[in-house]
XYZ file of C-alpha atoms in Angstrom:
153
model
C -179.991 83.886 -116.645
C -179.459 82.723 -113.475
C -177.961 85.052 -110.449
C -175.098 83.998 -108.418
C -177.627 82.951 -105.125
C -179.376 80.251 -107.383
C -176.222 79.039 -108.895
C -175.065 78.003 -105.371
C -178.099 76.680 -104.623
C -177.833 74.266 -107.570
C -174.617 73.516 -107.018
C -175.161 72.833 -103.650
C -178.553 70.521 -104.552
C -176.315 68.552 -107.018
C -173.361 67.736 -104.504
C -176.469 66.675 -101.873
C -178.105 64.369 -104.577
C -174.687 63.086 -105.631
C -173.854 62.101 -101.469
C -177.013 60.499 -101.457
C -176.460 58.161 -104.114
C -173.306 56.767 -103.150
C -174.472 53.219 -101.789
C -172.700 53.532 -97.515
C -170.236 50.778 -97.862
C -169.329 50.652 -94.071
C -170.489 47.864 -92.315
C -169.810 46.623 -88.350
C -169.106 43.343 -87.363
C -172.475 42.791 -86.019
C -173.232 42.350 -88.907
C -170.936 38.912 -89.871
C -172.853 35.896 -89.715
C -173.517 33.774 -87.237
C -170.725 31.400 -86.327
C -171.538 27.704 -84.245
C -170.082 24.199 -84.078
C -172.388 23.385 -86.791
C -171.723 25.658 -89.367
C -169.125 28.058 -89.359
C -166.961 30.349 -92.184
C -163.152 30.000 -91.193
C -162.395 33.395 -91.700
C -165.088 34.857 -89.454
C -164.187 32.415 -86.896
C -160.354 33.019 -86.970
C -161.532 36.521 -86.460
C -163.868 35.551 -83.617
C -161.205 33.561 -82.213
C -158.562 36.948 -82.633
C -160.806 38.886 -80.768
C -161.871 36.563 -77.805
C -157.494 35.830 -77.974
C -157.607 39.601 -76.974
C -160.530 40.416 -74.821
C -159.273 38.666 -71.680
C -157.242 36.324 -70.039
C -160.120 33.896 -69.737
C -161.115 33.743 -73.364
C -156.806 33.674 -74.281
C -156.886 30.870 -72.229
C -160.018 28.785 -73.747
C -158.331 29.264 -77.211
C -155.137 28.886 -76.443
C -156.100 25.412 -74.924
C -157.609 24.673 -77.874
C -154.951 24.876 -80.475
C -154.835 28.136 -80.761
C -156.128 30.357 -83.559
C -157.090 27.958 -85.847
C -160.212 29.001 -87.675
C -161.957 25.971 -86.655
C -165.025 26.318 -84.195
C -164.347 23.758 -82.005
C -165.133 23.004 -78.078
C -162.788 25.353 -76.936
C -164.059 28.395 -79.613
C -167.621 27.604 -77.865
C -166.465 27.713 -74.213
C -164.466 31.298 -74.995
C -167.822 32.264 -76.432
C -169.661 31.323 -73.129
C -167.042 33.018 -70.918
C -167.707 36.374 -73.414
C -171.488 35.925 -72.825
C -171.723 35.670 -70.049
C -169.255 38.889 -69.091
C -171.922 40.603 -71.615
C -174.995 39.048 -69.705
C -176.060 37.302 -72.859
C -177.260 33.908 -73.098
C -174.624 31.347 -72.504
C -175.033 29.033 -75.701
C -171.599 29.044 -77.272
C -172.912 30.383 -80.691
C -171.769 33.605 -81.616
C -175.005 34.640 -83.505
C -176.230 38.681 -83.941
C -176.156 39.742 -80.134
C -172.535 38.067 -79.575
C -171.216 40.137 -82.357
C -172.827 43.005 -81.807
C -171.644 42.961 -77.997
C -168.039 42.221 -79.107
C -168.439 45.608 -81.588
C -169.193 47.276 -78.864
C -166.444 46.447 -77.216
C -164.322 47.886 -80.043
C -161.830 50.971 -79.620
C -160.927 52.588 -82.602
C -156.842 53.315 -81.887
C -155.869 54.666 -84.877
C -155.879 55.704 -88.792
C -153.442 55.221 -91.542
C -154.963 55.796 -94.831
C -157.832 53.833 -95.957
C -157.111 51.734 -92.389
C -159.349 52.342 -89.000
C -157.833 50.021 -86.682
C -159.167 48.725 -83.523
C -158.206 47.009 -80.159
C -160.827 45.663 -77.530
C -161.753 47.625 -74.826
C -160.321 44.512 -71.995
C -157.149 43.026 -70.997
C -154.975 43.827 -73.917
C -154.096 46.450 -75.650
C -153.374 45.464 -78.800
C -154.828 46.251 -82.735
C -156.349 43.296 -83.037
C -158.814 44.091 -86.111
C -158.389 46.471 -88.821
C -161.017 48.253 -91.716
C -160.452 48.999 -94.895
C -162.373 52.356 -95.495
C -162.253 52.029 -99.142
C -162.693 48.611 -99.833
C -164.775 47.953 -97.098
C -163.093 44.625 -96.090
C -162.291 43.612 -92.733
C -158.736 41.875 -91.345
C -157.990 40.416 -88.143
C -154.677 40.021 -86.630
C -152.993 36.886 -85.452
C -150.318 34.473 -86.544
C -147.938 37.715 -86.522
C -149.807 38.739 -89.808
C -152.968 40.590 -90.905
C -155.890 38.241 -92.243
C -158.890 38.980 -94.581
C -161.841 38.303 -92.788
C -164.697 39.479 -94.993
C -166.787 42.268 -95.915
């Protein structure tokens, strides 16, 4: 028979082994690929284009020139990725690779939460949710075009 002291510590051994089982299923957008002229994923890059839409008046401007937020990574995607470089005193190459995305995360805010929903704005011009997380899911959204958009995971 075991006394109440070992039963806890049991108990308390099983709940720890359970936690660390559970695969983490958050994930940063440092972590979505790499994004260039040459090869691109629309929904990342209608994301990247959200965010550089909301970091500044500078980067608004290069995509707004461009068409807009149109999931395309065009000329004017790359120069809004230079202007965000070089703000983050990166290398100015237009390619929003791993240090690109990891300098826009840290740019994040987190504003709010509503549920399974962290949402974010940039720390810069605007203050706007412009990117939201699904906790649960662990899918990201983007906002623009008046509407959330599934980015990825």
């Amino acid at each position: 028979m075991i006394n109440e002291k070992e039963k806890n510590f049991l108990v308390l051994a099983l709940v720890l082994s359970m936690c660390l089982a559970i695969p983490a299923m958050a994930r940063n957008i440092s972590e979505f690929p790499a994004q260039n002229q040459d090869f691109f994923y629309p929904n990342y890059t209608g994301c990247l284009q959200s965010l550089l839409y909301y970091y500044h008046s500078t980067t608004r401007k290069k995509i707004v020139d461009s068409g807009g937020i149109d999931k395309s990574y065009g000329p004017g995607t790359a120069e809004a990725v230079k202007v965000f470089q070089g703000r983050k005193g990166l290398d100015k190459d237009g390619k929003c690779g791993p240090l690109t995305w990891k300098a826009l995360h840290g740019c994040l805010v987190n504003t709010k939460t509503e549920g399974y929903y962290e949402f974010y704005k940039l720390n810069g011009t605007y203050n706007t949710n412009c990117i939201k997380y699904n906790t649960g899911s662990g899918l990201w959204y983007s906002y623009y075009g008046d509407k959330w958009n599934y980015v990825g995971n």
